[in-house]
Every structure is written in structure tokens, then in C-alpha cells.
Amino acid sequence: DAGVIQSPRHEVTEMGQEVTLRCKPISGHDYLFWYRQTMMRGLELLIYFNNNVPIDDSGMPEDRFSAKMPNASFSTLKIQPSEPRDSAVYFCASSLGGARDTQYFGPGTRLTVL
Amino acid sequence: EDQVTQSPEALRLQEGESSSLNCSYTVSGLRGLFWYRQDPGKGPEFLFTLYSAGEEKEKERLKATLTKKESFLHITAPKPEDSATYLCAAVAQGNKLVFGAGTILRVKS
């Protein structure tokens, strides 16, 4: 298996622009997680899905952030409008059985908002 | 509030110098404790899962242990390729992982 796939790997945009991050989980995994990693706050859970349904989005920082999972093999995290404080590395992870099961992380998307 | 604290923040070792990393947690009803390794520019890579106090897991030069309040990652005779950031995470209420800030390990030859 190719593992969790994320795109793009790097994104540089200007404040106010819309940003869309993409994730393809490992085939057969029922859970998908979006995390954000910064030096100040470490690795934080933003939202997670079970069988394509959002279960907990309490980590989503603001209404500017939204996430969708239209099918079992694809998810997006969108930021609109983007702000400089959104600059971070965004990771997608997937697992078979939720947080008690091993989560496999993608390579991440490094987002820089100027 | 569920919290995971790792120490030290950074650790420099000579090749072959064994040591331990600490992860203390305050999570009501621990449902699992994970250790991950993260190399620069990459996503966290799974190392171990521990579910109950007294449990131990080993892999090559690494050994993870768990008590009711903390977990240790013991590194025996480390090599330069063990240099990485080691992350600890606890399964908290709401079926979510709460991560510690990590320990940056540097092993010099």
C-alpha cells in the first residue's frame, strides 16, 4: 500500500486566499484524522471522520476552516480566507479502528500564508 | 483537562550512551498510550502502543513501558540514526489522541 497520500506537499499563498489541502487515506481504513503541527502548539487534532461522517470537529479553530469527506478515499481541508497565523504543517492520518488503533500519518502539507 | 507532558525537551547523547525519555499524562480513563518517531519534514511514524500499566514493548534498541501515571521510552546503546523527535500520545475522552510536545533526540558518533 502507498500509505496516506497528501497534496500538495508545500503551499505558499497570500493572506485572504482560499487554500485546499487534500488527503487519500489507506484503503480500508474507516477513520480519517486531520492534524495541525506548529512549534508553539505541537500536534493538534482538528477533526476526524468515521465512515466519511464528521464525528468531532471541536479542534477546528474557526469557521474559516472546513473539512469534507465525500467518499472513503478522499478528504479535503479548506481554509477560506487564509491568514498568516494559519501557517503550519497539516497532517492527515487514517486508522482501522479509531484513536485506540494505530494511526498512520501522511507526509504533511507545509502551508505558508504571507 | 487531558494533558500529556514530555521530558526532557531535548536530549543529546553520545553513540552507545543509554537513556530514557519520559511521558507523563493526566487523562481520565486511559484507553491507550502511543509512541511515535518523527524525522524532519516527515509525518510521525508509529513505534508502540501500550494499553495497561505494567505493559512493555520492545523493538530493536527501543523499549516502552507504562505505569498508571507515565510512560518511558528507554533507548539502549543508541546510534546516530536514532536521532529524531519522539512523540508520546494518550487516547483521551472522545476517542481522540492528545500529543505531547515531543523530545528531540540527537545522537552523536
PDB file of C-alpha atoms in Angstrom:
ATOM      1  CA  ASP A   1       0.000   0.000   0.000  1.00  0.00           C
ATOM      2  CA  ALA A   2       1.212   3.517  -0.768  1.00  0.00           C
ATOM      3  CA  GLY A   3       0.285   4.800   2.672  1.00  0.00           C
ATOM      4  CA  VAL A   4      -1.575   8.023   3.328  1.00  0.00           C
ATOM      5  CA  ILE A   5      -1.176  10.469   0.447  1.00  0.00           C
ATOM      6  CA  GLN A   6      -1.365  14.217   0.859  1.00  0.00           C
ATOM      7  CA  SER A   7      -1.212  17.026  -1.658  1.00  0.00           C
ATOM      8  CA  PRO A   8       0.227  19.485  -2.170  1.00  0.00           C
ATOM      9  CA  ARG A   9       3.388  18.946  -0.125  1.00  0.00           C
ATOM     10  CA  HIS A  10       4.049  22.664   0.029  1.00  0.00           C
ATOM     11  CA  GLU A  11       1.678  25.572  -0.399  1.00  0.00           C
ATOM     12  CA  VAL A  12       2.538  29.249  -0.331  1.00  0.00           C
ATOM     13  CA  THR A  13      -0.339  31.679  -0.577  1.00  0.00           C
ATOM     14  CA  GLU A  14      -1.261  35.230   0.278  1.00  0.00           C
ATOM     15  CA  MET A  15      -3.500  36.303   3.090  1.00  0.00           C
ATOM     16  CA  GLY A  16      -7.153  36.196   2.110  1.00  0.00           C
ATOM     17  CA  GLN A  17      -6.787  33.434  -0.461  1.00  0.00           C
ATOM     18  CA  GLU A  18      -8.592  30.108  -0.291  1.00  0.00           C
ATOM     19  CA  VAL A  19      -6.456  27.064   0.431  1.00  0.00           C
ATOM     20  CA  THR A  20      -7.475  23.447  -0.139  1.00  0.00           C
ATOM     21  CA  LEU A  21      -5.480  20.548   1.239  1.00  0.00           C
ATOM     22  CA  ARG A  22      -6.133  17.013   0.045  1.00  0.00           C
ATOM     23  CA  CYS A  23      -5.788  13.574   1.580  1.00  0.00           C
ATOM     24  CA  LYS A  24      -6.185   9.999   0.387  1.00  0.00           C
ATOM     25  CA  PRO A  25      -6.317   7.566   3.337  1.00  0.00           C
ATOM     26  CA  ILE A  26      -5.091   3.980   3.348  1.00  0.00           C
ATOM     27  CA  SER A  27      -7.608   1.759   1.613  1.00  0.00           C
ATOM     28  CA  GLY A  28      -9.897   0.008   4.070  1.00  0.00           C
ATOM     29  CA  HIS A  29      -9.324   2.429   6.927  1.00  0.00           C
ATOM     30  CA  ASP A  30     -12.606   3.692   8.358  1.00  0.00           C
ATOM     31  CA  TYR A  31     -11.197   6.634  10.309  1.00  0.00           C
ATOM     32  CA  LEU A  32      -9.557   9.760   8.953  1.00  0.00           C
ATOM     33  CA  PHE A  33      -7.956  12.474  11.071  1.00  0.00           C
ATOM     34  CA  TRP A  34      -6.721  15.991  10.258  1.00  0.00           C
ATOM     35  CA  TYR A  35      -3.979  17.454  12.482  1.00  0.00           C
ATOM     36  CA  ARG A  36      -2.066  20.724  12.556  1.00  0.00           C
ATOM     37  CA  GLN A  37       1.513  20.981  13.837  1.00  0.00           C
ATOM     38  CA  THR A  38       3.208  24.202  14.933  1.00  0.00           C
ATOM     39  CA  MET A  39       6.231  24.925  17.088  1.00  0.00           C
ATOM     40  CA  MET A  40       4.078  26.717  19.648  1.00  0.00           C
ATOM     41  CA  ARG A  41       1.192  24.257  19.986  1.00  0.00           C
ATOM     42  CA  GLY A  42       2.641  20.962  18.791  1.00  0.00           C
ATOM     43  CA  LEU A  43       0.388  18.431  17.093  1.00  0.00           C
ATOM     44  CA  GLU A  44      -3.323  19.198  17.474  1.00  0.00           C
ATOM     45  CA  LEU A  45      -6.338  17.283  16.255  1.00  0.00           C
ATOM     46  CA  LEU A  46      -8.620  19.425  14.117  1.00  0.00           C
ATOM     47  CA  ILE A  47     -11.358  16.997  13.056  1.00  0.00           C
ATOM     48  CA  TYR A  48     -11.926  13.313  12.487  1.00  0.00           C
ATOM     49  CA  PHE A  49     -14.276  11.244  10.350  1.00  0.00           C
ATOM     50  CA  ASN A  50     -15.681   7.750  10.735  1.00  0.00           C
ATOM     51  CA  ASN A  51     -17.048   6.143   7.581  1.00  0.00           C
ATOM     52  CA  ASN A  52     -16.969   9.542   5.863  1.00  0.00           C
ATOM     53  CA  VAL A  53     -19.056  11.204   8.601  1.00  0.00           C
ATOM     54  CA  PRO A  54     -17.515  14.008  10.706  1.00  0.00           C
ATOM     55  CA  ILE A  55     -17.535  12.875  14.334  1.00  0.00           C
ATOM     56  CA  ASP A  56     -15.696  15.576  16.228  1.00  0.00           C
ATOM     57  CA  ASP A  57     -14.744  18.977  14.832  1.00  0.00           C
ATOM     58  CA  SER A  58     -14.128  20.670  18.176  1.00  0.00           C
ATOM     59  CA  GLY A  59     -10.494  21.263  17.239  1.00  0.00           C
ATOM     60  CA  MET A  60     -11.316  23.319  14.174  1.00  0.00           C
ATOM     61  CA  PRO A  61     -10.068  26.756  15.166  1.00  0.00           C
ATOM     62  CA  GLU A  62     -12.587  28.961  13.369  1.00  0.00           C
ATOM     63  CA  ASP A  63     -15.383  28.988  10.834  1.00  0.00           C
ATOM     64  CA  ARG A  64     -12.743  29.758   8.230  1.00  0.00           C
ATOM     65  CA  PHE A  65     -11.795  26.079   8.433  1.00  0.00           C
ATOM     66  CA  SER A  66     -13.956  23.371   6.897  1.00  0.00           C
ATOM     67  CA  ALA A  67     -13.399  19.703   6.086  1.00  0.00           C
ATOM     68  CA  LYS A  68     -15.243  17.222   3.913  1.00  0.00           C
ATOM     69  CA  MET A  69     -15.009  13.561   3.094  1.00  0.00           C
ATOM     70  CA  PRO A  70     -17.170  12.890   0.026  1.00  0.00           C
ATOM     71  CA  ASN A  71     -16.092   9.246  -0.192  1.00  0.00           C
ATOM     72  CA  ALA A  72     -13.905   6.672   1.552  1.00  0.00           C
ATOM     73  CA  SER A  73     -10.811   7.534  -0.454  1.00  0.00           C
ATOM     74  CA  PHE A  74     -10.725  11.318  -0.369  1.00  0.00           C
ATOM     75  CA  SER A  75     -10.898  14.184   2.090  1.00  0.00           C
ATOM     76  CA  THR A  76     -10.267  17.919   1.895  1.00  0.00           C
ATOM     77  CA  LEU A  77      -9.424  20.581   4.448  1.00  0.00           C
ATOM     78  CA  LYS A  78     -10.252  24.076   3.292  1.00  0.00           C
ATOM     79  CA  ILE A  79      -9.263  27.424   4.748  1.00  0.00           C
ATOM     80  CA  GLN A  80     -11.118  30.458   3.487  1.00  0.00           C
ATOM     81  CA  PRO A  81      -9.927  33.148   3.870  1.00  0.00           C
ATOM     82  CA  SER A  82      -6.416  32.189   4.934  1.00  0.00           C
ATOM     83  CA  GLU A  83      -4.416  34.226   7.476  1.00  0.00           C
ATOM     84  CA  PRO A  84      -0.691  34.263   8.350  1.00  0.00           C
ATOM     85  CA  ARG A  85      -1.396  32.529  11.679  1.00  0.00           C
ATOM     86  CA  ASP A  86      -2.674  29.513   9.728  1.00  0.00           C
ATOM     87  CA  SER A  87       0.907  28.808   8.637  1.00  0.00           C
ATOM     88  CA  ALA A  88       1.732  25.303   9.883  1.00  0.00           C
ATOM     89  CA  VAL A  89       2.211  21.735   8.746  1.00  0.00           C
ATOM     90  CA  TYR A  90      -1.090  19.943   8.236  1.00  0.00           C
ATOM     91  CA  PHE A  91      -1.157  16.168   8.568  1.00  0.00           C
ATOM     92  CA  CYS A  92      -3.758  13.658   7.570  1.00  0.00           C
ATOM     93  CA  ALA A  93      -3.834  10.252   9.278  1.00  0.00           C
ATOM     94  CA  SER A  94      -6.000   7.173   8.952  1.00  0.00           C
ATOM     95  CA  SER A  95      -6.713   4.115  11.075  1.00  0.00           C
ATOM     96  CA  LEU A  96      -8.831   0.983  11.095  1.00  0.00           C
ATOM     97  CA  GLY A  97     -10.446   1.420  14.483  1.00  0.00           C
ATOM     98  CA  GLY A  98     -10.353   4.985  15.753  1.00  0.00           C
ATOM     99  CA  ALA A  99      -7.950   6.559  18.233  1.00  0.00           C
ATOM    100  CA  ARG A 100      -7.265   3.268  20.069  1.00  0.00           C
ATOM    101  CA  ASP A 101      -5.904   1.830  16.869  1.00  0.00           C
ATOM    102  CA  THR A 102      -2.652   2.800  15.194  1.00  0.00           C
ATOM    103  CA  GLN A 103      -2.910   5.976  13.174  1.00  0.00           C
ATOM    104  CA  TYR A 104      -0.789   6.154  10.037  1.00  0.00           C
ATOM    105  CA  PHE A 105       0.267   9.635   9.084  1.00  0.00           C
ATOM    106  CA  GLY A 106       0.828  11.170   5.684  1.00  0.00           C
ATOM    107  CA  PRO A 107       3.891  13.255   4.810  1.00  0.00           C
ATOM    108  CA  GLY A 108       2.081  16.508   5.585  1.00  0.00           C
ATOM    109  CA  THR A 109       1.412  19.759   3.746  1.00  0.00           C
ATOM    110  CA  ARG A 110       3.556  22.721   4.760  1.00  0.00           C
ATOM    111  CA  LEU A 111       1.367  25.815   4.436  1.00  0.00           C
ATOM    112  CA  THR A 112       2.817  29.297   4.417  1.00  0.00           C
ATOM    113  CA  VAL A 113       0.425  32.250   4.345  1.00  0.00           C
ATOM    114  CA  LEU A 114       2.138  35.552   3.539  1.00  0.00           C
TER     115      LEU A 114
ATOM    116  CA  GLU B   1      -8.298  18.652  31.077  1.00  0.00           C
ATOM    117  CA  ASP B   2      -6.469  15.836  29.332  1.00  0.00           C
ATOM    118  CA  GLN B   3      -2.769  16.597  29.156  1.00  0.00           C
ATOM    119  CA  VAL B   4       0.459  14.901  28.066  1.00  0.00           C
ATOM    120  CA  THR B   5       3.860  16.241  29.149  1.00  0.00           C
ATOM    121  CA  GLN B   6       7.178  15.009  27.784  1.00  0.00           C
ATOM    122  CA  SER B   7      10.644  15.495  29.232  1.00  0.00           C
ATOM    123  CA  PRO B   8      13.292  16.434  28.539  1.00  0.00           C
ATOM    124  CA  GLU B   9      12.536  18.801  25.663  1.00  0.00           C
ATOM    125  CA  ALA B  10      15.865  17.903  24.081  1.00  0.00           C
ATOM    126  CA  LEU B  11      18.482  15.240  24.755  1.00  0.00           C
ATOM    127  CA  ARG B  12      21.982  14.910  23.373  1.00  0.00           C
ATOM    128  CA  LEU B  13      23.676  11.535  23.701  1.00  0.00           C
ATOM    129  CA  GLN B  14      26.909  10.014  22.590  1.00  0.00           C
ATOM    130  CA  GLU B  15      26.608   6.883  20.497  1.00  0.00           C
ATOM    131  CA  GLY B  16      26.211   3.960  22.872  1.00  0.00           C
ATOM    132  CA  GLU B  17      25.054   6.108  25.813  1.00  0.00           C
ATOM    133  CA  SER B  18      21.736   4.671  27.016  1.00  0.00           C
ATOM    134  CA  SER B  19      18.975   6.918  28.389  1.00  0.00           C
ATOM    135  CA  SER B  20      15.223   7.283  28.877  1.00  0.00           C
ATOM    136  CA  LEU B  21      12.542   9.673  27.703  1.00  0.00           C
ATOM    137  CA  ASN B  22       9.589  10.431  29.944  1.00  0.00           C
ATOM    138  CA  CYS B  23       5.913  10.933  29.127  1.00  0.00           C
ATOM    139  CA  SER B  24       3.543  11.808  31.962  1.00  0.00           C
ATOM    140  CA  TYR B  25      -0.179  12.022  31.347  1.00  0.00           C
ATOM    141  CA  THR B  26      -3.327  13.202  33.068  1.00  0.00           C
ATOM    142  CA  VAL B  27      -6.083  11.504  31.134  1.00  0.00           C
ATOM    143  CA  SER B  28      -9.233  10.196  32.735  1.00  0.00           C
ATOM    144  CA  GLY B  29      -9.651   6.539  31.894  1.00  0.00           C
ATOM    145  CA  LEU B  30      -6.573   5.941  29.739  1.00  0.00           C
ATOM    146  CA  ARG B  31      -7.509   3.906  26.687  1.00  0.00           C
ATOM    147  CA  GLY B  32      -4.051   3.666  25.169  1.00  0.00           C
ATOM    148  CA  LEU B  33      -0.611   5.283  25.070  1.00  0.00           C
ATOM    149  CA  PHE B  34       1.268   5.657  21.786  1.00  0.00           C
ATOM    150  CA  TRP B  35       4.875   6.415  20.939  1.00  0.00           C
ATOM    151  CA  TYR B  36       5.750   7.859  17.544  1.00  0.00           C
ATOM    152  CA  ARG B  37       9.016   8.865  15.914  1.00  0.00           C
ATOM    153  CA  GLN B  38       9.138  11.926  13.661  1.00  0.00           C
ATOM    154  CA  ASP B  39      12.003  12.763  11.324  1.00  0.00           C
ATOM    155  CA  PRO B  40      12.408  16.321   9.964  1.00  0.00           C
ATOM    156  CA  GLY B  41       9.995  17.039   7.117  1.00  0.00           C
ATOM    157  CA  LYS B  42       8.057  13.807   7.605  1.00  0.00           C
ATOM    158  CA  GLY B  43       4.927  12.615   9.318  1.00  0.00           C
ATOM    159  CA  PRO B  44       5.007  10.764  12.653  1.00  0.00           C
ATOM    160  CA  GLU B  45       5.866   7.077  12.342  1.00  0.00           C
ATOM    161  CA  PHE B  46       4.278   4.576  14.705  1.00  0.00           C
ATOM    162  CA  LEU B  47       6.532   2.821  17.222  1.00  0.00           C
ATOM    163  CA  PHE B  48       4.490   1.306  20.080  1.00  0.00           C
ATOM    164  CA  THR B  49       1.071   1.087  21.687  1.00  0.00           C
ATOM    165  CA  LEU B  50       0.611   0.310  25.392  1.00  0.00           C
ATOM    166  CA  TYR B  51      -2.805  -0.290  26.901  1.00  0.00           C
ATOM    167  CA  SER B  52      -2.331  -1.199  30.556  1.00  0.00           C
ATOM    168  CA  ALA B  53       0.013  -0.440  33.447  1.00  0.00           C
ATOM    169  CA  GLY B  54       2.911  -2.867  33.590  1.00  0.00           C
ATOM    170  CA  GLU B  55       2.892  -3.498  29.864  1.00  0.00           C
ATOM    171  CA  GLU B  56       6.221  -3.360  28.000  1.00  0.00           C
ATOM    172  CA  LYS B  57       7.050  -3.444  24.288  1.00  0.00           C
ATOM    173  CA  GLU B  58      10.440  -3.673  22.585  1.00  0.00           C
ATOM    174  CA  LYS B  59      11.776  -3.001  19.127  1.00  0.00           C
ATOM    175  CA  GLU B  60      15.478  -3.099  18.365  1.00  0.00           C
ATOM    176  CA  ARG B  61      17.152  -0.564  20.705  1.00  0.00           C
ATOM    177  CA  LEU B  62      13.854   0.843  21.983  1.00  0.00           C
ATOM    178  CA  LYS B  63      11.709  -0.322  24.885  1.00  0.00           C
ATOM    179  CA  ALA B  64       8.497   1.328  26.018  1.00  0.00           C
ATOM    180  CA  THR B  65       6.967   0.863  29.466  1.00  0.00           C
ATOM    181  CA  LEU B  66       3.756   2.099  31.070  1.00  0.00           C
ATOM    182  CA  THR B  67       2.666   2.875  34.624  1.00  0.00           C
ATOM    183  CA  LYS B  68      -0.575   4.428  35.854  1.00  0.00           C
ATOM    184  CA  LYS B  69       0.835   7.932  35.520  1.00  0.00           C
ATOM    185  CA  GLU B  70       3.646   7.846  32.985  1.00  0.00           C
ATOM    186  CA  SER B  71       5.424   6.032  30.218  1.00  0.00           C
ATOM    187  CA  PHE B  72       9.106   5.697  29.478  1.00  0.00           C
ATOM    188  CA  LEU B  73      10.914   5.138  26.224  1.00  0.00           C
ATOM    189  CA  HIS B  74      14.244   3.525  27.003  1.00  0.00           C
ATOM    190  CA  ILE B  75      16.958   3.759  24.372  1.00  0.00           C
ATOM    191  CA  THR B  76      19.782   1.249  24.736  1.00  0.00           C
ATOM    192  CA  ALA B  77      23.128   1.891  23.053  1.00  0.00           C
ATOM    193  CA  PRO B  78      21.700   4.469  20.625  1.00  0.00           C
ATOM    194  CA  LYS B  79      23.111   5.081  17.178  1.00  0.00           C
ATOM    195  CA  PRO B  80      23.115   8.324  15.148  1.00  0.00           C
ATOM    196  CA  GLU B  81      20.197   7.007  13.075  1.00  0.00           C
ATOM    197  CA  ASP B  82      18.054   7.067  16.235  1.00  0.00           C
ATOM    198  CA  SER B  83      18.188  10.876  16.115  1.00  0.00           C
ATOM    199  CA  ALA B  84      14.623  12.155  15.721  1.00  0.00           C
ATOM    200  CA  THR B  85      11.770  13.727  17.644  1.00  0.00           C
ATOM    201  CA  TYR B  86       9.901  11.204  19.786  1.00  0.00           C
ATOM    202  CA  LEU B  87       6.238  11.925  20.387  1.00  0.00           C
ATOM    203  CA  CYS B  88       4.015  10.458  23.045  1.00  0.00           C
ATOM    204  CA  ALA B  89       0.215  10.493  22.746  1.00  0.00           C
ATOM    205  CA  ALA B  90      -2.613   9.357  25.002  1.00  0.00           C
ATOM    206  CA  VAL B  91      -6.088   8.322  23.946  1.00  0.00           C
ATOM    207  CA  ALA B  92      -8.389  10.769  25.684  1.00  0.00           C
ATOM    208  CA  GLN B  93     -12.118  11.124  26.091  1.00  0.00           C
ATOM    209  CA  GLY B  94     -13.941  11.468  22.843  1.00  0.00           C
ATOM    210  CA  ASN B  95     -11.774   8.832  21.202  1.00  0.00           C
ATOM    211  CA  LYS B  96      -9.037  11.362  20.417  1.00  0.00           C
ATOM    212  CA  LEU B  97      -5.246  11.362  20.649  1.00  0.00           C
ATOM    213  CA  VAL B  98      -3.636  14.080  22.762  1.00  0.00           C
ATOM    214  CA  PHE B  99       0.027  14.550  21.874  1.00  0.00           C
ATOM    215  CA  GLY B 100       2.913  15.756  23.995  1.00  0.00           C
ATOM    216  CA  ALA B 101       5.309  18.385  22.680  1.00  0.00           C
ATOM    217  CA  GLY B 102       7.960  15.772  21.963  1.00  0.00           C
ATOM    218  CA  THR B 103      11.581  15.119  22.892  1.00  0.00           C
ATOM    219  CA  ILE B 104      14.238  15.985  20.322  1.00  0.00           C
ATOM    220  CA  LEU B 105      16.952  13.338  20.484  1.00  0.00           C
ATOM    221  CA  ARG B 106      20.403  13.858  18.965  1.00  0.00           C
ATOM    222  CA  VAL B 107      22.902  11.017  18.997  1.00  0.00           C
ATOM    223  CA  LYS B 108      26.475  11.913  18.093  1.00  0.00           C
ATOM    224  CA  SER B 109      29.016   9.417  16.837  1.00  0.00           C
TER     225      SER B 109
END
